[in-house]
XYZ file of C-alpha atoms in Angstrom:
753
model
C -28.018 -31.018 -5.057
C -29.658 -29.162 -2.851
C -30.869 -27.917 0.766
C -32.394 -31.644 1.074
C -29.615 -33.671 -0.028
C -27.044 -31.274 2.546
C -29.631 -32.230 5.368
C -30.150 -36.147 4.383
C -26.470 -36.171 4.572
C -26.277 -34.733 7.921
C -28.740 -36.579 8.801
C -27.235 -40.010 8.115
C -24.135 -38.866 9.971
C -25.995 -38.199 13.013
C -27.784 -41.831 12.725
C -23.857 -42.964 12.347
C -23.042 -41.157 15.146
C -25.250 -42.313 17.610
C -24.605 -45.615 16.909
C -20.973 -44.896 17.563
C -21.280 -43.608 20.769
C -23.540 -45.701 22.554
C -21.121 -48.139 22.067
C -18.532 -46.279 22.681
C -20.111 -45.709 26.156
C -20.544 -49.445 26.492
C -16.268 -49.701 26.086
C -15.607 -46.860 28.266
C -18.032 -47.319 31.413
C -19.153 -43.685 31.073
C -22.896 -42.940 31.186
C -24.938 -40.494 28.796
C -25.564 -38.446 31.831
C -21.517 -37.666 31.887
C -21.413 -36.585 28.587
C -22.944 -34.960 25.195
C -22.386 -35.290 21.488
C -23.012 -31.922 19.738
C -22.393 -30.741 16.232
C -21.153 -27.596 15.128
C -20.529 -25.410 12.169
C -21.204 -26.426 8.805
C -22.346 -29.607 10.257
C -24.532 -27.776 13.267
C -26.590 -26.021 10.773
C -27.408 -29.244 8.757
C -25.398 -28.503 5.586
C -22.618 -31.005 4.880
C -21.168 -31.620 1.528
C -19.883 -34.881 0.123
C -16.405 -34.026 0.968
C -17.324 -32.052 4.042
C -15.578 -32.905 7.851
C -17.418 -33.768 10.385
C -17.022 -30.845 13.347
C -18.037 -32.136 16.408
C -17.716 -31.406 20.431
C -17.900 -34.002 23.323
C -18.848 -31.994 26.433
C -18.271 -33.742 29.552
C -19.075 -33.190 33.117
C -15.087 -34.055 35.406
C -14.385 -36.917 33.154
C -10.619 -38.481 33.900
C -8.182 -38.187 30.838
C -7.968 -41.993 30.790
C -11.677 -42.626 30.168
C -12.175 -40.105 27.681
C -9.495 -41.379 25.591
C -10.817 -45.068 25.783
C -14.279 -43.362 24.699
C -13.009 -41.351 22.236
C -10.997 -44.194 20.433
C -13.464 -46.275 20.844
C -16.102 -44.236 18.808
C -13.933 -41.862 16.119
C -11.269 -45.570 15.183
C -14.065 -46.993 12.829
C -14.461 -43.571 10.654
C -11.012 -42.731 10.805
C -10.192 -46.331 9.536
C -12.324 -45.547 6.321
C -10.734 -42.470 5.788
C -13.692 -39.683 7.512
C -11.943 -36.142 8.294
C -12.899 -35.239 11.878
C -13.045 -31.932 13.471
C -13.322 -32.745 17.075
C -13.217 -31.228 20.441
C -13.410 -32.426 24.178
C -14.234 -29.665 26.951
C -16.073 -29.435 29.474
C -18.836 -26.743 29.824
C -16.603 -24.425 31.617
C -13.194 -25.087 29.360
C -15.566 -24.217 26.342
C -16.889 -20.992 28.081
C -13.296 -20.075 28.680
C -11.783 -20.719 25.368
C -14.398 -19.218 23.378
C -13.691 -15.823 24.635
C -10.549 -15.604 22.831
C -11.031 -17.790 19.619
C -13.238 -16.381 17.103
C -13.219 -19.785 14.925
C -14.532 -21.275 18.239
C -16.920 -18.907 19.076
C -18.534 -19.033 15.535
C -18.565 -22.664 15.581
C -20.618 -22.401 18.975
C -23.464 -20.358 17.788
C -24.329 -22.925 14.883
C -24.475 -25.915 18.264
C -27.130 -29.032 17.318
C -27.153 -31.680 19.970
C -26.612 -35.129 18.302
C -26.843 -37.349 21.820
C -25.669 -37.641 25.053
C -26.550 -35.270 27.752
C -28.390 -32.575 26.329
C -28.757 -30.356 29.173
C -24.449 -29.798 28.740
C -25.470 -29.132 25.005
C -28.219 -26.519 26.161
C -25.641 -25.026 28.711
C -23.230 -24.765 26.205
C -25.158 -22.922 23.421
C -26.379 -20.621 25.655
C -23.443 -19.549 27.203
C -22.405 -18.459 23.988
C -25.397 -17.025 22.574
C -24.742 -14.758 25.703
C -21.198 -14.409 25.812
C -21.522 -13.410 21.843
C -23.881 -11.026 22.848
C -22.042 -9.385 25.666
C -19.078 -9.187 24.374
C -19.843 -8.469 20.628
C -17.131 -5.050 20.618
C -14.238 -7.273 21.619
C -14.801 -9.889 19.264
C -15.342 -7.614 16.402
C -11.710 -6.961 15.821
C -10.826 -10.586 15.853
C -13.928 -11.090 13.381
C -12.557 -8.927 10.792
C -9.228 -9.729 11.026
C -10.303 -13.394 10.361
C -12.088 -11.827 7.199
C -9.154 -9.791 6.328
C -6.672 -12.505 7.016
C -8.998 -14.865 4.320
C -8.808 -12.499 1.898
C -4.679 -11.973 2.207
C -4.551 -15.675 1.928
C -7.608 -16.800 -0.648
C -8.264 -13.533 -2.728
C -11.686 -12.034 -3.859
C -13.765 -14.903 -5.048
C -15.720 -12.448 -7.315
C -12.583 -11.909 -9.259
C -10.746 -14.911 -9.463
C -10.642 -17.134 -12.349
C -10.010 -20.459 -9.860
C -11.596 -19.411 -6.558
C -11.980 -20.993 -3.296
C -15.811 -21.140 -3.349
C -15.541 -21.471 0.248
C -12.463 -19.747 1.718
C -12.330 -16.688 -0.783
C -13.454 -12.923 0.332
C -17.513 -13.121 -0.635
C -17.781 -16.830 -0.052
C -19.487 -19.584 2.271
C -17.159 -18.448 4.876
C -18.140 -14.978 4.786
C -21.644 -15.971 4.570
C -21.246 -17.706 8.283
C -19.252 -14.701 9.060
C -21.958 -12.176 8.298
C -24.938 -14.820 9.611
C -22.780 -15.004 13.114
C -22.644 -11.003 13.608
C -26.356 -10.855 12.592
C -26.688 -13.201 15.463
C -25.665 -10.484 17.340
C -28.343 -8.123 17.019
C -25.492 -5.770 17.109
C -26.427 -4.187 13.657
C -29.439 -5.079 11.167
C -28.042 -7.270 8.336
C -29.848 -7.672 5.105
C -29.732 -11.624 5.255
C -32.215 -11.978 2.521
C -29.884 -10.972 0.060
C -27.624 -13.498 0.678
C -30.039 -16.497 0.184
C -29.665 -16.574 -3.685
C -25.960 -16.495 -3.515
C -25.656 -18.807 -0.613
C -27.529 -21.514 -2.511
C -25.534 -21.383 -5.496
C -22.098 -21.375 -3.535
C -23.743 -24.346 -1.737
C -24.929 -26.341 -4.847
C -21.215 -25.509 -6.515
C -19.290 -27.061 -3.588
C -21.225 -29.908 -3.570
C -20.905 -30.821 -7.103
C -17.431 -29.604 -7.039
C -16.718 -32.617 -4.252
C -18.807 -35.004 -6.499
C -17.104 -34.361 -10.113
C -13.564 -34.782 -8.300
C -14.205 -37.389 -5.166
C -12.381 -34.857 -2.919
C -13.271 -32.147 -0.316
C -11.074 -29.697 -2.041
C -13.016 -26.411 -2.530
C -10.702 -24.709 -5.097
C -12.522 -24.311 -8.061
C -10.181 -25.277 -10.806
C -10.043 -24.526 -14.496
C -9.999 -27.869 -15.569
C -13.144 -28.844 -13.533
C -15.148 -26.217 -14.269
C -16.541 -26.827 -17.377
C -17.582 -30.284 -15.398
C -19.120 -28.726 -12.966
C -21.469 -26.260 -14.741
C -22.817 -29.471 -16.888
C -23.420 -31.477 -13.784
C -25.487 -27.951 -12.525
C -27.593 -27.542 -15.955
C -25.529 -24.693 -17.089
C -24.901 -24.101 -20.412
C -21.419 -24.135 -19.771
C -18.718 -22.760 -17.332
C -18.082 -19.085 -18.726
C -22.215 -18.611 -17.444
C -21.265 -20.558 -14.036
C -18.561 -18.351 -13.334
C -20.422 -14.897 -14.288
C -23.046 -15.794 -11.638
C -20.436 -17.148 -8.866
C -18.833 -13.667 -9.658
C -22.285 -11.942 -9.265
C -23.262 -13.882 -6.444
C -19.616 -13.186 -4.440
C -19.997 -9.251 -5.269
C -23.129 -9.167 -3.730
C -22.156 -11.171 -0.214
C -19.105 -8.705 -0.342
C -21.333 -5.821 -0.740
C -23.552 -6.747 2.531
C -20.573 -7.850 4.255
C -19.332 -4.077 3.363
C -22.718 -2.233 4.837
C -22.646 -4.612 7.938
C -19.101 -3.247 8.392
C -19.933 0.292 7.643
C -22.950 0.079 9.919
C -20.850 -1.679 12.813
C -18.145 1.316 12.107
C -20.945 3.814 12.844
C -22.175 2.711 15.912
C -18.838 1.747 17.560
C -17.666 5.328 16.771
C -21.501 7.036 17.852
C -20.204 9.051 20.537
C -16.719 10.109 18.936
C -18.733 11.368 15.488
C -20.874 13.805 17.461
C -17.611 15.392 18.684
C -16.088 15.114 15.192
C -16.560 18.468 12.749
C -18.216 17.711 9.595
C -16.104 19.377 7.186
C -17.172 20.827 3.627
C -14.681 19.560 1.193
C -15.967 20.007 -2.444
C -19.120 21.305 -4.182
C -21.957 19.497 -2.395
C -19.637 17.419 -0.393
C -18.419 16.921 3.303
C -15.749 14.984 5.153
C -16.563 13.446 8.995
C -13.631 11.147 10.019
C -12.999 8.866 7.115
C -16.359 9.329 5.419
C -17.315 11.523 2.341
C -20.856 12.051 2.409
C -23.136 14.192 0.381
C -24.575 17.405 2.108
C -28.445 17.077 3.438
C -30.659 18.280 1.312
C -28.237 18.717 -1.555
C -29.996 18.652 -5.113
C -27.985 15.279 -6.613
C -30.338 15.502 -9.797
C -28.348 18.710 -11.045
C -24.824 17.713 -10.170
C -24.456 14.886 -12.478
C -20.614 14.572 -11.543
C -20.782 14.915 -8.047
C -20.583 10.763 -8.238
C -17.396 11.131 -9.768
C -16.223 13.981 -7.728
C -16.601 11.920 -4.457
C -14.869 8.924 -5.692
C -11.639 10.660 -6.956
C -12.237 12.824 -3.473
C -12.476 9.624 -1.499
C -9.949 7.405 -3.305
C -7.143 10.080 -3.036
C -7.792 10.790 0.979
C -8.058 6.950 1.149
C -11.496 7.420 2.376
C -14.475 5.977 1.739
C -18.143 7.509 0.248
C -20.538 6.941 2.788
C -23.085 3.884 1.557
C -26.106 6.198 2.133
C -24.574 8.636 -0.186
C -23.729 6.080 -2.523
C -27.814 5.366 -2.291
C -28.577 8.448 -2.317
C -26.433 9.701 -5.866
C -27.578 6.141 -7.526
C -31.318 7.061 -6.909
C -30.983 11.005 -8.433
C -28.007 10.710 -10.624
C -29.293 11.626 -14.219
C -26.970 10.953 -17.301
C -23.726 13.137 -17.416
C -23.099 15.494 -20.337
C -22.054 14.675 -23.880
C -19.024 15.568 -23.408
C -18.153 15.284 -20.262
C -17.119 18.575 -18.557
C -13.483 19.226 -17.797
C -13.634 18.478 -14.461
C -15.543 15.745 -14.315
C -13.234 13.899 -16.948
C -10.401 14.922 -14.128
C -11.868 13.331 -11.346
C -12.404 9.974 -13.198
C -8.488 10.454 -14.422
C -7.657 11.401 -10.034
C -10.026 8.464 -8.582
C -8.255 5.785 -11.569
C -4.477 7.600 -10.261
C -5.123 7.036 -6.681
C -3.931 3.371 -7.327
C -5.232 0.702 -5.059
C -7.134 2.868 -3.006
C -9.150 3.483 -6.244
C -10.594 -0.620 -6.402
C -12.663 -0.324 -3.010
C -14.303 2.858 -3.734
C -14.738 1.697 -7.814
C -16.427 -1.396 -6.629
C -18.813 0.392 -4.097
C -19.886 2.223 -7.106
C -20.029 -0.393 -9.396
C -22.097 -2.498 -7.282
C -25.017 0.321 -7.272
C -25.052 0.115 -10.937
C -23.340 3.818 -11.289
C -20.304 2.895 -13.224
C -22.412 1.565 -15.962
C -24.654 4.473 -16.064
C -21.710 6.688 -16.825
C -19.790 4.658 -19.387
C -22.433 2.291 -20.941
C -19.891 0.302 -22.341
C -18.165 -1.014 -18.933
C -21.491 -3.251 -18.422
C -20.187 -5.636 -20.725
C -17.178 -6.686 -18.935
C -18.575 -6.299 -15.578
C -18.188 -10.169 -13.815
C -17.084 -11.567 -17.361
C -15.184 -14.148 -16.855
C -11.345 -14.676 -19.191
C -10.942 -18.576 -18.990
C -6.867 -18.981 -19.373
C -3.874 -19.758 -17.286
C -2.220 -16.491 -17.691
C -5.273 -14.382 -16.083
C -6.407 -14.832 -11.846
C -8.881 -12.195 -12.681
C -12.184 -11.474 -14.596
C -11.825 -9.002 -17.325
C -13.341 -5.960 -15.302
C -11.299 -6.777 -12.139
C -8.259 -7.229 -14.291
C -8.408 -4.053 -15.887
C -9.130 -2.498 -12.521
C -5.763 -4.076 -11.275
C -3.669 -2.858 -14.133
C -5.075 0.707 -13.713
C -3.355 0.554 -10.321
C -0.189 -0.596 -11.027
C -0.217 2.369 -13.806
C -0.643 4.936 -11.127
C 2.476 3.829 -10.386
C 4.373 4.909 -13.449
C 2.591 8.159 -13.933
C 6.446 9.463 -13.775
C 7.417 7.610 -16.485
C 4.939 9.475 -19.042
C 4.160 13.189 -20.142
C 0.939 12.493 -20.631
C -0.665 10.469 -17.000
C -4.334 10.847 -17.826
C -3.963 9.007 -21.289
C -2.103 5.794 -19.678
C -4.675 6.061 -16.489
C -8.091 6.137 -18.834
C -5.893 3.854 -21.439
C -5.160 1.304 -18.476
C -8.678 1.261 -17.258
C -10.003 0.395 -21.086
C -7.114 -1.173 -22.229
C -9.454 -4.745 -22.439
C -12.960 -3.057 -22.922
C -13.329 -4.959 -25.902
C -13.217 -8.641 -24.623
C -16.420 -11.289 -24.281
C -17.513 -10.097 -27.353
C -17.679 -13.281 -30.095
C -15.555 -13.426 -33.411
C -14.323 -9.758 -32.677
C -10.363 -9.137 -31.885
C -10.859 -7.640 -28.511
C -8.405 -4.907 -29.582
C -9.086 -4.103 -32.714
C -12.871 -3.971 -31.177
C -11.830 -2.597 -28.053
C -10.089 0.384 -30.271
C -13.566 0.634 -32.380
C -15.142 1.450 -28.761
C -12.144 3.717 -26.917
C -12.833 6.337 -29.590
C -16.186 7.199 -29.684
C -15.979 6.763 -25.561
C -12.938 8.996 -25.098
C -14.822 11.906 -26.792
C -17.881 11.439 -24.708
C -14.967 11.957 -21.972
C -14.170 15.118 -23.011
C -10.936 14.234 -24.813
C -10.097 15.877 -27.944
C -9.845 14.368 -31.203
C -5.771 13.615 -31.007
C -6.302 12.083 -27.576
C -9.062 10.098 -28.534
C -6.682 8.927 -31.467
C -3.938 7.940 -28.779
C -6.053 6.085 -26.505
C -7.141 3.864 -29.607
C -3.919 3.086 -30.302
C -2.989 2.477 -26.805
C -6.022 0.141 -26.787
C -5.322 -1.124 -30.320
C -1.400 -2.325 -29.782
C -1.563 -2.768 -25.877
C 0.047 -6.281 -26.625
C 2.469 -5.044 -29.174
C 5.464 -4.206 -27.365
C 5.215 -7.543 -25.087
C 4.531 -9.374 -28.378
C 7.497 -7.876 -30.272
C 9.872 -7.705 -27.430
C 9.413 -11.442 -26.840
C 9.002 -12.848 -29.969
C 11.056 -11.231 -32.525
C 14.709 -10.309 -32.437
C 15.043 -6.629 -31.536
C 18.580 -6.404 -32.753
C 17.438 -6.078 -36.099
C 16.529 -3.082 -37.758
C 13.606 -4.787 -39.703
C 11.869 -5.292 -35.766
C 11.920 -1.755 -35.100
C 10.645 -0.352 -38.275
C 7.768 -2.317 -37.342
C 7.257 -0.941 -34.172
C 7.715 2.261 -35.872
C 4.778 1.391 -38.661
C 2.522 0.714 -36.119
C 3.520 3.591 -33.930
C 3.963 6.839 -35.166
C 4.800 9.374 -32.168
C 7.196 9.136 -28.916
C 4.650 9.560 -26.599
C 2.300 7.304 -27.533
C 5.329 4.818 -27.153
C 6.054 5.893 -24.062
C 2.663 4.943 -22.944
C 2.472 1.480 -24.365
C 5.891 0.628 -22.454
C 3.885 1.764 -19.508
C 0.907 0.195 -20.261
C 2.998 -3.112 -21.364
C 4.463 -3.275 -17.665
C 0.719 -2.228 -15.840
C -0.802 -5.077 -17.747
C 2.058 -7.669 -17.271
C 2.302 -7.012 -14.006
C -1.673 -7.071 -12.940
C -1.967 -10.304 -15.072
C 1.004 -11.895 -12.752
C 4.017 -13.782 -12.854
C 3.517 -16.198 -15.190
C 2.997 -13.117 -18.461
C 5.426 -10.871 -16.466
C 9.151 -11.332 -15.493
C 12.490 -9.394 -15.154
C 13.399 -11.010 -18.590
C 10.002 -9.592 -20.544
C 10.661 -5.910 -18.429
C 14.397 -6.197 -19.921
C 13.486 -6.659 -23.331
C 10.510 -4.551 -23.424
C 12.967 -1.413 -22.299
C 15.724 -2.662 -24.650
C 12.934 -2.014 -27.445
C 11.286 0.638 -26.431
C 15.067 2.767 -25.728
C 15.774 1.386 -29.375
C 12.793 2.506 -31.115
C 12.652 6.416 -29.157
C 16.283 6.372 -30.456
C 14.841 6.054 -34.178
C 12.593 8.636 -32.986
C 14.449 11.409 -31.817
C 12.704 11.135 -28.123
C 9.905 13.329 -27.489
C 9.847 16.898 -28.056
C 8.508 19.664 -25.942
C 5.776 21.478 -25.795
C 6.539 25.052 -27.898
C 6.152 28.338 -25.912
C 2.557 29.475 -26.475
C 1.855 32.342 -28.821
C -0.087 35.530 -28.072
C -3.137 37.102 -29.519
C -3.160 40.424 -31.190
C -5.257 41.575 -28.310
C -2.666 40.306 -25.698
C 0.170 41.938 -27.509
C -1.922 44.914 -27.379
C -1.446 44.656 -23.798
C 2.220 44.114 -23.758
C 2.708 47.676 -25.497
C 1.017 49.548 -22.669
C 3.854 47.322 -20.080
C 1.173 47.738 -17.016
C -0.768 45.143 -14.848
C -3.781 44.027 -16.079
C -6.155 41.260 -14.648
C -9.355 40.059 -15.787
C -11.427 37.155 -14.847
C -14.007 35.301 -17.033
C -16.318 32.741 -15.396
C -17.406 29.279 -16.781
C -19.442 27.924 -14.224
C -17.151 26.903 -11.381
C -14.110 27.157 -13.279
C -12.179 30.437 -14.255
C -10.487 32.021 -16.359
C -8.107 34.488 -15.263
C -5.893 36.865 -17.600
C -3.385 38.725 -16.033
C -0.573 40.792 -17.799
C 2.304 42.469 -15.845
C 5.949 43.916 -16.468
C 8.370 41.122 -16.170
C 10.713 40.735 -13.025
C 12.514 37.896 -11.078
C 10.113 36.054 -8.774
C 6.711 37.320 -10.871
C 5.274 33.894 -11.303
C 5.778 32.550 -7.728
C 4.502 35.880 -6.732
C 1.217 35.152 -9.063
C 1.424 31.468 -7.459
C 1.556 32.976 -4.211
C -1.550 34.687 -4.517
C -3.938 31.854 -5.499
C -2.731 29.705 -3.003
C -3.521 32.175 -0.598
C -7.147 32.615 -2.183
C -7.328 29.176 -1.875
C -8.056 28.988 -6.114
C -6.857 25.808 -7.354
C -4.559 25.945 -10.675
C -6.139 23.419 -13.163
C -3.882 24.802 -16.003
C -2.092 27.524 -17.047
C 0.082 29.402 -20.115
C 2.672 31.968 -19.299
C 4.714 33.876 -21.430
C 7.474 36.497 -21.448
C 8.006 39.659 -24.401
C 9.572 42.550 -24.373
C 9.986 42.500 -20.875
C 6.343 41.422 -20.133
C 4.459 38.804 -18.825
C 1.499 37.392 -20.088
C -0.765 34.401 -17.958
C -3.649 32.992 -18.575
C -5.225 30.880 -15.663
C -7.489 28.182 -15.891
C -8.724 27.797 -11.479
C -11.365 26.653 -9.598
C -11.783 28.419 -6.077
C -12.311 26.380 -2.733
C -16.185 26.006 -1.887
C -14.940 27.161 1.861
C -14.007 30.832 0.167
C -15.911 33.656 -2.065
C -15.292 33.633 -5.958
C -12.123 35.325 -6.900
C -12.248 39.146 -7.388
C -10.570 41.233 -10.125
C -9.875 43.953 -7.216
C -9.436 41.312 -4.359
C -6.475 39.465 -6.575
C -4.978 42.856 -7.656
C -4.317 43.985 -3.966
C -2.867 40.618 -2.987
C -0.614 40.551 -6.166
C 0.497 44.312 -5.386
C 0.941 42.940 -1.808
C 2.965 39.959 -3.101
C 5.401 41.791 -5.328
C 6.474 43.597 -2.209
C 6.705 40.822 -0.501
C 4.879 40.896 2.230
C 5.673 38.497 4.817
C 2.166 37.588 6.112
C 1.253 35.930 2.631
C 4.523 33.786 3.142
C 3.095 32.847 6.721
C -0.123 32.036 4.907
C 1.440 29.809 2.468
C 3.436 27.690 4.993
C 0.171 27.395 6.966
C -2.062 25.786 4.120
C 1.164 23.439 3.396
C 1.667 22.039 7.117
C -2.359 22.054 6.549
C -2.031 19.512 3.709
C 1.114 17.578 5.298
C -1.367 16.829 8.239
C -3.807 15.339 5.895
C -3.990 11.437 5.227
C -3.961 10.454 1.602
C -2.417 7.653 -0.674
C 1.039 7.029 -1.568
C 2.334 8.481 -4.257
C 5.282 7.966 -6.539
C 7.909 10.413 -5.467
C 8.723 13.528 -7.734
C 10.566 13.543 -10.645
C 12.797 16.865 -12.321
C 14.275 16.634 -15.473
C 16.357 19.429 -17.518
C 16.197 19.375 -21.235
C 19.425 21.010 -22.626
C 18.448 20.039 -26.328
C 18.612 23.528 -28.787
C 14.977 23.281 -29.198
C 14.214 26.821 -27.674
C 15.762 29.972 -26.467
C 15.401 28.669 -22.873
C 16.239 25.656 -20.555
C 13.419 23.589 -19.957
C 12.671 22.080 -16.673
C 9.560 19.444 -16.389
C 8.227 18.769 -13.338
C 6.475 15.920 -12.649
C 4.548 15.134 -9.064
C 1.353 14.840 -7.171
C -0.352 17.871 -7.066
C -1.178 19.703 -3.541
C -1.248 23.173 -2.586
C 0.967 25.517 -3.294
C 3.052 23.306 -5.655
C 3.901 25.902 -8.304
C 4.513 28.598 -5.922
C 7.155 26.188 -4.338
C 9.031 25.742 -7.676
C 8.462 28.985 -8.943
C 10.010 30.354 -5.635
C 13.095 27.647 -5.608
C 13.713 28.211 -8.966
C 14.421 32.524 -8.491
C 16.133 32.173 -5.112
C 18.678 30.096 -7.444
C 19.193 33.003 -9.871
C 17.344 31.902 -12.616
C 14.962 33.738 -14.754
C 11.575 31.998 -15.346
C 10.296 32.985 -18.714
C 7.555 31.027 -19.480
C 5.378 28.201 -18.250
C 2.627 25.602 -19.118
C 1.260 23.904 -16.199
C -1.544 21.471 -16.559
C -3.329 19.357 -13.523
C -4.534 16.034 -15.047
C -6.817 14.798 -12.511
C -4.326 14.181 -9.204
C -1.170 14.785 -10.978
C 0.733 17.668 -12.112
C 2.980 18.054 -15.178
C 5.059 21.626 -15.136
C 7.197 22.713 -17.949
C 9.085 25.801 -17.258
C 11.314 27.630 -19.362
C 14.309 29.377 -17.495
C 17.816 31.639 -18.256
C 20.214 32.847 -16.466
C 20.253 36.443 -15.349
C 21.560 37.295 -18.934
C 18.954 35.445 -20.727
C 20.815 33.021 -22.042
C 20.104 29.220 -21.700
C 21.773 27.328 -18.882
C 24.515 25.180 -19.282
C 24.419 21.219 -18.873
C 26.173 21.146 -15.820
C 23.793 24.109 -14.623
C 20.242 22.785 -15.670
C 20.943 19.330 -14.381
C 22.176 20.594 -10.760
C 18.864 23.014 -10.800
C 16.934 19.745 -11.681
C 18.591 17.740 -9.163
C 18.082 20.766 -6.113
C 14.480 21.205 -7.095
C 13.818 17.451 -6.946
C 15.394 17.236 -3.628
C 13.182 20.547 -2.125
C 10.103 18.955 -3.764
C 10.864 15.168 -2.234
C 11.273 16.766 1.380
C 8.004 18.708 1.131
C 5.852 15.873 -0.301
């Protein structure tokens, strides 16, 4: 079925309506000069599918209700009697003009009006009114158009990612194609209509075949009907059909995003001139809610800029400008193998933004950037998975799983591994005669090493992918009271850290799949299984305090302040040795905050009353690189408690609170009091932000507690800090004291988050 068949179907309906119209004139006494009949919407475009309604408009010149009633019944009763679906309106030209001012559906239909019979001047007048009104009032129509599109998305989902999409109503479908075409008629912004022709032809043919196969006017393409529709259209199988449908829907959605971006640029053009462009990272700037590459910046020399822009955009709830995405796609070279640490962390930060990540990720994927960075992704793009459990294509399901995993980062000790494992847990799908978990594990190992993870982390990710169905399968199919069940899980997962990662992945995967795959009952079973298995494992051991090198021990013996900086590109390794004192860690953290230095990781250890600190940091692009003399001066001022440092820190914290950003889980602070070290361990898990370590260290010091050591990690956008603390006598805290400290610290961090 094609355009010719739809036109012939429309022409046949026209002839039938003309005959009925003439008969109704005779029955009602109305003259042809007093009324006109026009087709609107899809019928107006001559695009009737087998099950389409006839959308028609009667325009009249001041006829009475009684005469109109006789006319309408006389004309439409024969159609209703045979089950034809008619969507009709009866108005004067003036009434039509008034109603269309505030009804986006009406104005969209009128933009495609086509005269059938009767007084042609009435139809021409309505058409002229609609076109003029649409162009003149376009700014008032735009919010209505956007809301109608967003409402359809919320109601019918995104066509590109659904396994049973509505070809007409889902986002990226025929209804959106019509909306794009209507907006193009306003001439408010240019629209690439030529990029939509293939998608429109495919969707129209699918809809025609669906109506023909089912004998119904429904537009949702169910799994049970996809094989028949694929055969009718000449596809080898339904998977190929749905792959093409997904590709087409993404192209429609992409053109729509381009269009809305252009519209927003024009709407805000005056205010944009008054807005300030703010440099936010190397090669990047922010203007209002958009991240852009600096004009003239050499993208080819900085292959990590795409993921850096994506992480910043997703974490701040912004978007990357489409012009910048195109520039990055055209100029980006392959990433180094292995990836630099910062690029890997940018990927983690992107994933960790949760729901905000999906649109940013999709914009990059549309231009082929994801596949360029991660070639394994290409195979799962648009890949359908036709079973009753899943609602999305493989790639979208993995994005949804990663989005939900972002809500569980407080539940695990390695949020970066959870997020990456969630994004790629089904990377092995779509290969004939290969178990997707086993093949996925084969793929993820080398991929993880390429992303810059070490061998142990790569092995953990491989286990996560291989065993991502273990917890839900065992919890629902085995007796978890049977010790052999626990032994079976232990035989496949040999560490508590991996087990907690699998538990979080199980939850995220289940929630992303849908209610048929996840429920409160399954969640309780999984949690019970994990609890029993962890008990058998004796829990997760905290990391040991860092060991010192002989060179560091030699510096300890001098008992004096020293500082060295080692530069590695954009990353700096700073070693500080200083006589220990209460508040030393918070003082150093204050210095870094004031100097606009971001801590990526740190290890500190106190030996013989001397603290040895190793900091891996990056500097804000808006300040000079850190210097030894400048940092030493700030440290000396911090140690004597200079007031201006505290004020500057508080200003930076307040500035951070004013910035828009994504919703994140609240901070979690835990106390570990088992006899595993000579100090009490306080663990802080939360979203990273400026002055975080300063806030934590200062609060602990103000409670009269000494920090003997610390291991600080920033994994993407998540901070995981482990602090070893003692009381004033150097002894570990009592259980009650440690738990109270953790509770009070959590309250402080939550109030400032």
